[in-house]
Coordinates of C-alpha atoms in Angstrom, one line a residue:
M1 CA -53.3 -89.7 -45.4
D2 CA -50.5 -89.4 -47.8
R3 CA -51.9 -86.0 -49.0
V4 CA -52.7 -85.1 -45.4
R5 CA -49.2 -85.0 -44.3
V6 CA -48.1 -83.2 -47.8
R7 CA -50.8 -80.4 -46.5
R8 CA -49.0 -80.0 -42.9
S9 CA -45.3 -80.2 -44.5
G10 CA -46.9 -77.4 -47.1
A11 CA -48.1 -75.4 -43.8
M12 CA -45.2 -75.9 -41.7
A13 CA -43.0 -74.7 -44.8
A14 CA -45.0 -71.5 -45.4
V15 CA -44.9 -70.7 -41.8
A16 CA -41.3 -71.4 -41.7
S17 CA -41.1 -68.4 -44.7
L18 CA -42.7 -66.4 -42.9
A19 CA -40.9 -66.3 -39.4
L20 CA -37.9 -66.3 -41.7
V21 CA -39.4 -63.1 -43.7
V22 CA -39.7 -61.6 -39.6
L23 CA -36.2 -61.8 -39.1
V24 CA -34.9 -60.7 -42.3
A25 CA -37.0 -57.5 -41.3
C26 CA -35.9 -56.9 -38.2
G27 CA -32.1 -57.5 -38.9
R28 CA -32.9 -54.0 -41.5
N29 CA -34.7 -52.3 -38.6
E30 CA -31.4 -52.9 -36.1
A31 CA -29.2 -51.5 -39.1
A32 CA -31.5 -48.9 -39.8
Q33 CA -31.2 -47.8 -35.8
V34 CA -27.4 -48.4 -35.5
K35 CA -27.5 -46.2 -38.4
I36 CA -29.4 -43.3 -36.4
E37 CA -27.6 -43.9 -33.1
D38 CA -24.5 -42.7 -35.4
V39 CA -25.8 -39.6 -35.7
T40 CA -27.9 -38.8 -32.9
R41 CA -26.3 -40.0 -29.5
V42 CA -29.0 -40.0 -27.0
P43 CA -26.9 -40.1 -23.5
I44 CA -27.6 -42.2 -20.8
M45 CA -27.2 -41.8 -16.7
S46 CA -24.6 -44.1 -15.8
D47 CA -25.2 -46.1 -12.6
A48 CA -22.3 -43.7 -10.4
A49 CA -24.1 -40.1 -11.6
A50 CA -27.4 -41.8 -11.4
K51 CA -26.4 -41.9 -7.3
A52 CA -24.7 -38.9 -7.2
T53 CA -27.9 -37.3 -8.2
E54 CA -29.8 -39.1 -5.8
E55 CA -27.3 -38.1 -2.9
A56 CA -27.8 -34.9 -3.9
A57 CA -31.9 -34.7 -3.6
S58 CA -31.5 -36.7 -0.3
G59 CA -29.3 -33.9 1.2
A60 CA -26.3 -36.0 1.5
A61 CA -22.8 -34.1 1.5
A62 CA -20.7 -34.1 -1.7
A63 CA -16.9 -34.4 -1.6
P64 CA -14.7 -31.5 -1.2
N65 CA -13.7 -30.0 -4.3
E66 CA -10.2 -28.9 -3.7
N67 CA -10.3 -26.6 -6.4
A68 CA -13.1 -23.9 -5.4
A69 CA -11.6 -24.2 -1.5
A70 CA -8.3 -22.6 -3.1
A71 CA -10.2 -20.5 -5.3
A72 CA -11.5 -19.0 -2.3
M73 CA -8.8 -17.9 -0.8
S74 CA -7.9 -14.2 -0.1
V75 CA -5.2 -11.9 1.0
E76 CA -5.4 -8.2 1.2
V77 CA -3.1 -5.7 0.7
D78 CA -3.9 -2.1 1.7
S79 CA -2.5 0.9 0.3
F80 CA -1.7 3.8 2.1
D81 CA 0.1 7.1 1.6
I82 CA 3.0 6.2 0.5
Y83 CA 3.0 2.5 1.1
F84 CA 1.6 -1.5 1.2
E85 CA 0.8 -3.2 4.0
P86 CA 1.9 -6.0 4.1
K87 CA 4.7 -5.2 2.2
E88 CA 5.5 -9.0 1.7
I89 CA 2.8 -11.7 1.4
T90 CA 3.1 -15.9 0.3
I91 CA 0.5 -17.6 -1.8
P92 CA 0.5 -21.1 -2.7
A93 CA 1.6 -22.0 -6.5
N94 CA -1.0 -22.7 -9.1
T95 CA -3.5 -22.0 -7.4
D96 CA -6.6 -19.1 -8.1
V97 CA -6.1 -16.6 -5.4
K98 CA -8.4 -13.4 -4.7
F99 CA -6.7 -10.2 -3.9
V100 CA -8.3 -7.5 -2.4
L101 CA -6.7 -4.0 -2.7
P102 CA -8.2 -1.1 -0.7
N103 CA -6.9 2.6 -1.3
K104 CA -6.9 3.4 2.2
G105 CA -4.5 7.0 1.8
A106 CA -5.7 9.8 0.4
A107 CA -4.1 10.2 -3.3
A108 CA -4.6 7.7 -5.9
H109 CA -2.7 4.3 -6.7
N110 CA -1.8 1.4 -8.0
F111 CA -1.1 -2.4 -7.7
S112 CA 1.0 -3.8 -10.4
I113 CA 3.4 -7.3 -11.3
D114 CA 4.5 -6.7 -14.4
A115 CA 5.8 -10.4 -14.2
L116 CA 2.3 -11.5 -14.1
D117 CA 0.9 -8.3 -16.5
V118 CA -1.4 -7.4 -13.6
S119 CA -1.9 -3.3 -12.7
V120 CA -5.2 -2.1 -10.9
D121 CA -5.4 1.7 -10.5
M122 CA -7.3 2.4 -6.9
A123 CA -8.9 5.7 -6.4
P124 CA -8.9 7.0 -2.6
G125 CA -11.5 4.9 -0.8
A126 CA -11.9 2.3 -3.7
T127 CA -11.3 -1.2 -3.1
K128 CA -10.5 -3.2 -6.4
E129 CA -10.1 -7.1 -6.7
I130 CA -8.4 -9.4 -8.7
V131 CA -7.4 -13.1 -9.5
V132 CA -3.6 -14.3 -9.3
N133 CA -2.4 -18.1 -10.5
A134 CA 1.4 -17.7 -10.6
Q135 CA 4.4 -20.8 -11.1
P136 CA 6.5 -20.5 -8.2
G137 CA 8.8 -17.4 -7.6
E138 CA 9.6 -14.0 -6.2
Y139 CA 7.2 -11.5 -7.7
E140 CA 8.0 -7.6 -6.8
Y141 CA 4.7 -5.5 -6.4
Y142 CA 4.4 -1.5 -7.0
C143 CA 2.4 1.2 -6.8
N144 CA 3.3 2.4 -10.8
V145 CA 2.1 6.1 -9.7
P146 CA 4.6 8.0 -10.4
G147 CA 7.1 8.8 -7.8
H148 CA 5.7 6.7 -5.8
K149 CA 7.8 3.3 -6.0
E150 CA 10.9 5.4 -5.4
A151 CA 9.1 6.5 -2.5
G152 CA 8.8 2.9 -0.7
M153 CA 5.7 1.8 -2.3
I154 CA 6.9 -1.7 -3.1
G155 CA 6.3 -5.1 -2.2
K156 CA 7.6 -8.9 -2.3
L157 CA 5.4 -11.5 -3.7
I158 CA 6.6 -15.2 -2.4
V159 CA 4.4 -17.8 -4.5
S160 CA 5.8 -21.3 -3.1
E161 CA 4.5 -24.7 -4.2
D162 CA 4.5 -25.5 -0.5
A163 CA 2.6 -22.6 0.9
A164 CA -0.7 -23.5 2.3
V165 CA -2.4 -20.3 3.0
A166 CA -2.3 -16.9 2.0
A167 CA -0.8 -14.1 4.4
P168 CA -3.4 -12.1 6.7
A169 CA -3.7 -8.6 5.9
G170 CA -3.2 -6.5 8.7
A171 CA -2.9 -9.1 11.4
A172 CA -0.5 -7.0 14.0
T173 CA 2.0 -9.2 15.9
P174 CA 4.7 -7.4 17.8
A175 CA 7.5 -5.3 16.5
G176 CA 10.0 -7.9 14.5
V177 CA 7.9 -11.0 14.3
A178 CA 6.8 -11.9 10.9
T179 CA 3.3 -13.0 10.1
P180 CA 2.4 -16.1 7.9
G181 CA 3.5 -13.8 4.5
G182 CA 6.6 -12.8 6.5
A183 CA 5.8 -8.5 7.0
A184 CA 6.8 -7.5 9.9
T185 CA 4.0 -5.2 12.0
P186 CA 4.5 -2.5 14.4
L187 CA 4.5 -2.9 18.0
A188 CA 0.7 -2.0 19.9
P189 CA 0.5 0.6 21.7
A190 CA 0.1 -1.2 24.5
E191 CA 3.5 -3.3 24.6
A192 CA 5.0 0.1 23.5
T193 CA 8.5 0.3 26.4
P194 CA 8.6 3.8 27.4
Q195 CA 10.9 4.7 30.6
A196 CA 8.5 6.9 32.5
A197 CA 9.7 5.5 36.4
A198 CA 9.4 9.6 37.6
P199 CA 8.0 12.8 36.1
A200 CA 9.6 14.4 33.5
A201 CA 11.8 17.4 33.4
S202 CA 10.4 19.0 30.7
E203 CA 8.6 18.3 27.0
L204 CA 9.1 18.5 23.7
E205 CA 6.6 17.8 20.8
V206 CA 8.0 15.7 17.6
V207 CA 4.7 15.7 14.9
A208 CA 3.9 12.9 12.6
H209 CA 3.2 14.2 9.2
D210 CA 2.6 12.5 6.1
I211 CA 5.8 11.7 5.3
F212 CA 7.6 13.2 7.6
F213 CA 8.6 14.2 11.7
D214 CA 8.5 18.1 12.6
P215 CA 11.2 18.2 14.1
K216 CA 13.6 15.9 12.4
E217 CA 16.6 17.4 15.2
I218 CA 16.2 17.2 19.1
T219 CA 18.7 17.5 21.4
I220 CA 17.7 16.5 25.5
P221 CA 20.2 16.8 28.7
A222 CA 21.4 13.3 29.7
N223 CA 20.4 11.1 32.4
T224 CA 17.2 13.2 32.9
N225 CA 13.3 12.5 32.3
V226 CA 11.6 14.6 29.4
T227 CA 8.4 13.9 27.8
V228 CA 8.0 13.7 23.8
K229 CA 4.1 14.2 23.1
I230 CA 4.3 13.1 19.6
P231 CA 0.5 14.2 17.6
N232 CA -0.2 12.5 14.8
E233 CA -1.2 14.7 12.3
G234 CA -1.1 13.0 9.1
V235 CA -3.9 11.0 7.6
T236 CA -2.1 7.5 8.2
A237 CA -1.1 5.7 10.9
H238 CA 2.5 6.6 12.4
N239 CA 5.0 5.6 14.5
F240 CA 7.7 6.9 16.7
T241 CA 10.6 4.5 17.6
I242 CA 14.2 4.7 18.7
D243 CA 15.5 1.0 18.9
A244 CA 18.3 1.5 21.4
L245 CA 16.2 3.1 23.9
G246 CA 13.5 0.4 23.4
I247 CA 10.7 2.8 23.1
S248 CA 8.0 1.9 20.2
V249 CA 5.3 4.1 20.0
D250 CA 1.9 3.6 17.6
I251 CA -0.4 7.1 17.1
A252 CA -3.5 6.7 15.1
P253 CA -4.6 9.3 12.8
G254 CA -5.9 12.7 15.2
A255 CA -4.2 10.8 18.2
T256 CA -1.0 11.8 20.2
G257 CA 1.3 9.4 22.0
E258 CA 3.7 10.2 24.5
A259 CA 7.1 8.8 25.8
V260 CA 9.1 9.5 28.4
I261 CA 13.1 9.5 27.5
N262 CA 16.0 8.8 29.9
A263 CA 19.2 8.0 28.2
P264 CA 22.4 8.4 28.9
A265 CA 25.3 11.3 26.0
G266 CA 24.7 10.0 22.4
T267 CA 23.3 10.3 19.1
Y268 CA 20.0 7.9 18.6
E269 CA 18.0 8.1 15.6
Y270 CA 14.4 8.4 16.0
Y271 CA 11.9 7.0 13.1
C272 CA 8.5 5.5 11.9
N273 CA 8.6 1.4 12.0
V274 CA 5.0 1.3 9.7
P275 CA 6.3 -0.2 6.5
G276 CA 8.2 2.7 3.8
H277 CA 8.2 5.0 6.5
K278 CA 11.6 5.5 7.2
A279 CA 12.5 4.5 4.0
A280 CA 10.4 7.7 2.7
G281 CA 12.2 9.8 5.3
M282 CA 9.9 10.0 8.4
V283 CA 13.5 10.1 10.3
G284 CA 15.0 12.1 13.0
T285 CA 18.5 12.7 15.5
L286 CA 18.1 13.2 18.9
T287 CA 21.1 14.1 20.9
V288 CA 21.8 13.5 24.1
T289 CA 24.2 15.5 25.7
E290 CA 25.3 16.6 29.5
G291 CA 23.7 19.8 31.2
A292 CA 21.8 20.2 27.7
A293 CA 18.4 21.8 28.0
P294 CA 15.7 20.4 25.8
A295 CA 16.1 22.2 22.6
V296 CA 14.6 21.6 19.3
A297 CA 16.6 21.9 16.4
A298 CA 16.3 24.7 14.1
Q299 CA 14.2 23.6 11.1
E300 CA 13.4 27.3 9.3
A301 CA 15.6 29.4 7.3
S302 CA 18.3 31.3 9.3
P303 CA 17.2 35.0 9.1
A304 CA 19.6 38.2 8.9
P305 CA 21.4 39.5 11.8
D306 CA 18.4 41.8 12.1
A307 CA 16.1 39.8 12.1
A308 CA 17.0 37.1 14.8
T309 CA 15.0 38.5 17.6
P310 CA 11.4 39.4 17.3
A311 CA 10.5 42.9 18.3
P312 CA 8.7 43.2 21.5
G313 CA 5.3 42.5 21.1
A314 CA 6.0 41.0 17.6
A315 CA 4.6 36.9 17.4
A316 CA 7.0 34.4 17.3
P317 CA 7.1 32.0 14.4
A318 CA 4.7 28.6 14.6
A319 CA 6.6 25.9 15.5
G320 CA 8.0 24.6 11.7
E321 CA 7.5 27.9 10.1
A322 CA 10.4 29.7 9.0
T323 CA 10.4 33.3 8.3
A324 CA 12.5 35.7 5.5
P325 CA 14.0 38.8 7.1
A326 CA 12.2 42.1 6.4
S327 CA 14.6 43.9 4.8
T328 CA 14.8 45.1 1.0
A329 CA 16.3 42.2 -0.3
A330 CA 16.9 38.8 1.3
A331 CA 20.2 38.4 2.7
E332 CA 19.9 34.9 2.8
P333 CA 17.8 32.7 1.1
V334 CA 14.9 31.0 2.1
E335 CA 15.2 26.7 2.2
V336 CA 12.4 24.7 1.4
V337 CA 13.6 21.3 1.2
S338 CA 11.5 18.7 -0.5
L339 CA 11.2 14.9 1.0
D340 CA 9.8 11.9 -0.2
I341 CA 6.3 13.1 0.4
A342 CA 6.5 16.0 2.1
F343 CA 7.8 19.6 2.5
E344 CA 10.2 20.8 5.0
P345 CA 9.0 23.4 6.2
K346 CA 5.0 23.2 5.6
A347 CA 4.1 27.1 6.6
L348 CA 6.8 30.3 6.2
T349 CA 6.5 33.9 6.4
I350 CA 8.0 36.4 4.2
P351 CA 7.8 40.5 3.5
A352 CA 5.3 42.1 0.8
D353 CA 6.6 43.5 -1.9
T354 CA 10.2 42.1 -1.3
D355 CA 12.6 39.9 -3.7
V356 CA 12.8 36.3 -1.8
T357 CA 15.2 34.1 -3.1
F358 CA 13.8 30.6 -2.3
S359 CA 16.7 28.0 -2.4
L360 CA 14.4 24.5 -3.2
P361 CA 16.8 21.0 -2.7
N362 CA 15.3 17.8 -3.3
E363 CA 16.7 15.3 -0.8
G364 CA 14.3 12.8 -2.0
V365 CA 14.7 9.9 -4.2
T366 CA 12.7 10.6 -6.9
L367 CA 11.2 14.5 -8.9
H368 CA 9.4 16.5 -7.2
N369 CA 7.9 19.8 -7.5
F370 CA 7.7 23.3 -6.1
A371 CA 4.6 25.3 -7.5
I372 CA 2.6 28.3 -6.7
D373 CA -0.6 28.7 -8.8
A374 CA -1.2 32.3 -7.7
L375 CA 2.3 33.6 -8.6
D376 CA 2.8 32.0 -11.9
I377 CA 5.8 29.7 -10.2
S378 CA 6.2 25.8 -11.2
V379 CA 9.9 24.9 -10.4
D380 CA 10.9 21.0 -11.4
I381 CA 13.7 20.1 -9.3
Q382 CA 15.8 16.8 -10.2
P383 CA 16.4 14.4 -7.1
G384 CA 19.8 15.8 -5.1
A385 CA 19.8 18.7 -7.5
T386 CA 19.0 22.6 -6.1
E387 CA 17.0 25.3 -8.0
E388 CA 16.7 28.4 -6.8
E389 CA 13.6 30.9 -7.5
V390 CA 13.3 34.7 -6.6
I391 CA 9.3 35.6 -5.0
N392 CA 8.1 39.2 -4.7
A393 CA 4.4 39.1 -4.2
P394 CA 2.1 41.2 -2.3
A395 CA 0.5 40.5 1.1
G396 CA -1.5 37.6 1.3
T397 CA -1.6 33.6 1.4
Y398 CA -0.7 31.5 -0.9
E399 CA -0.1 27.5 -1.3
Y400 CA 2.7 25.8 -2.4
Y401 CA 2.5 21.8 -3.4
C402 CA 4.3 19.3 -5.2
N403 CA 2.5 19.1 -8.6
V404 CA 3.4 15.3 -9.7
P405 CA 0.5 13.4 -9.8
G406 CA -0.3 11.5 -6.5
H407 CA 2.1 14.0 -4.5
K408 CA -0.1 17.1 -3.1
A409 CA -2.5 14.7 -2.4
A410 CA -0.2 12.8 -0.4
G411 CA 0.3 15.7 1.6
M412 CA 3.0 17.6 -0.6
V413 CA 1.9 20.8 0.4
G414 CA 2.9 24.1 2.6
T415 CA 1.6 27.9 3.5
L416 CA 3.0 30.8 2.0
T417 CA 2.1 33.9 4.0
V418 CA 3.1 37.2 2.8
E419 CA 2.9 40.1 5.0

């Protein structure tokens, strides 16, 4: 019996020894596993991630991504000749905002914000896009094409911590009312307030060009209905406004607007209320006098006494066209004024094979030039300065233009007829 017990005890010891070996082996494997995991980790999906995946697979709506919504915000800034629209916009701070930049003008333009290191060139008809994310503050945007900023192609970007949305571009609102971005837009044609109560006694024409009126001075009689027709011969939208008389007429390119004016004696300003146009020189003077017949102020250079009255059967010069005296030497110079961005007049006639002095005042705020390639003429004119050039040319038709980049394309061009 004792021997049997001893054998059982030995067997139990053997089993215990075997278990100890197995435990030791397991301990070594666990250590090896820890060591391996320290080198190469295999990610395991969390319960939250698994739940989100299941919801997405089942079509459950995910929570909105505020950053993505902010990045989707956009604002449009149109480039015209020579202004931005709108010229003041507001966007939220520290938020991605897409700027859509179509160039609707006939000249190349640019959109620059120096403080944000932004500079985007836009060819005519092209549209560029950028994303702006800025700290709170006010920033200037402008066109860096030479002369465009000085001509009024400038705007203000307001970056506000309180702003929720960007200003909509091109939203028409009544005159003097600001869009959410703060940019005032012209009065719509249907909202204009002409004083047409009775048939007009006479008519005048004021042509809208890019960027000036022709003529820029008109005279009408007091207390009389006078119809003013306003054809827009430019490539951009224009407007004819007389604040003191409650007149505001929008004119699309190629269209003709009309206003009936009946006013007491006095002097009134008319201008284009499209942003930047008045500042660029699109302004004129209406003189209302007692007993005066409707008249257009002279826009051409003064002719010599012997050329004041055309000969019988001779064609009179077209409106806005100057005619130099047909003599061996011009008694008085022909004046061609440089404005921002236009020549005045834009058509003139001089005699052939005759010295004619051209006086070239620059009444704009930027550098201009007077060039006639066929006659090898190119004269730079600083703002406020007046240059002179003597022209003697054979009969023909010549183009004069400003060779400052972008100015010719914006409409700063004219026709010289030599006959």
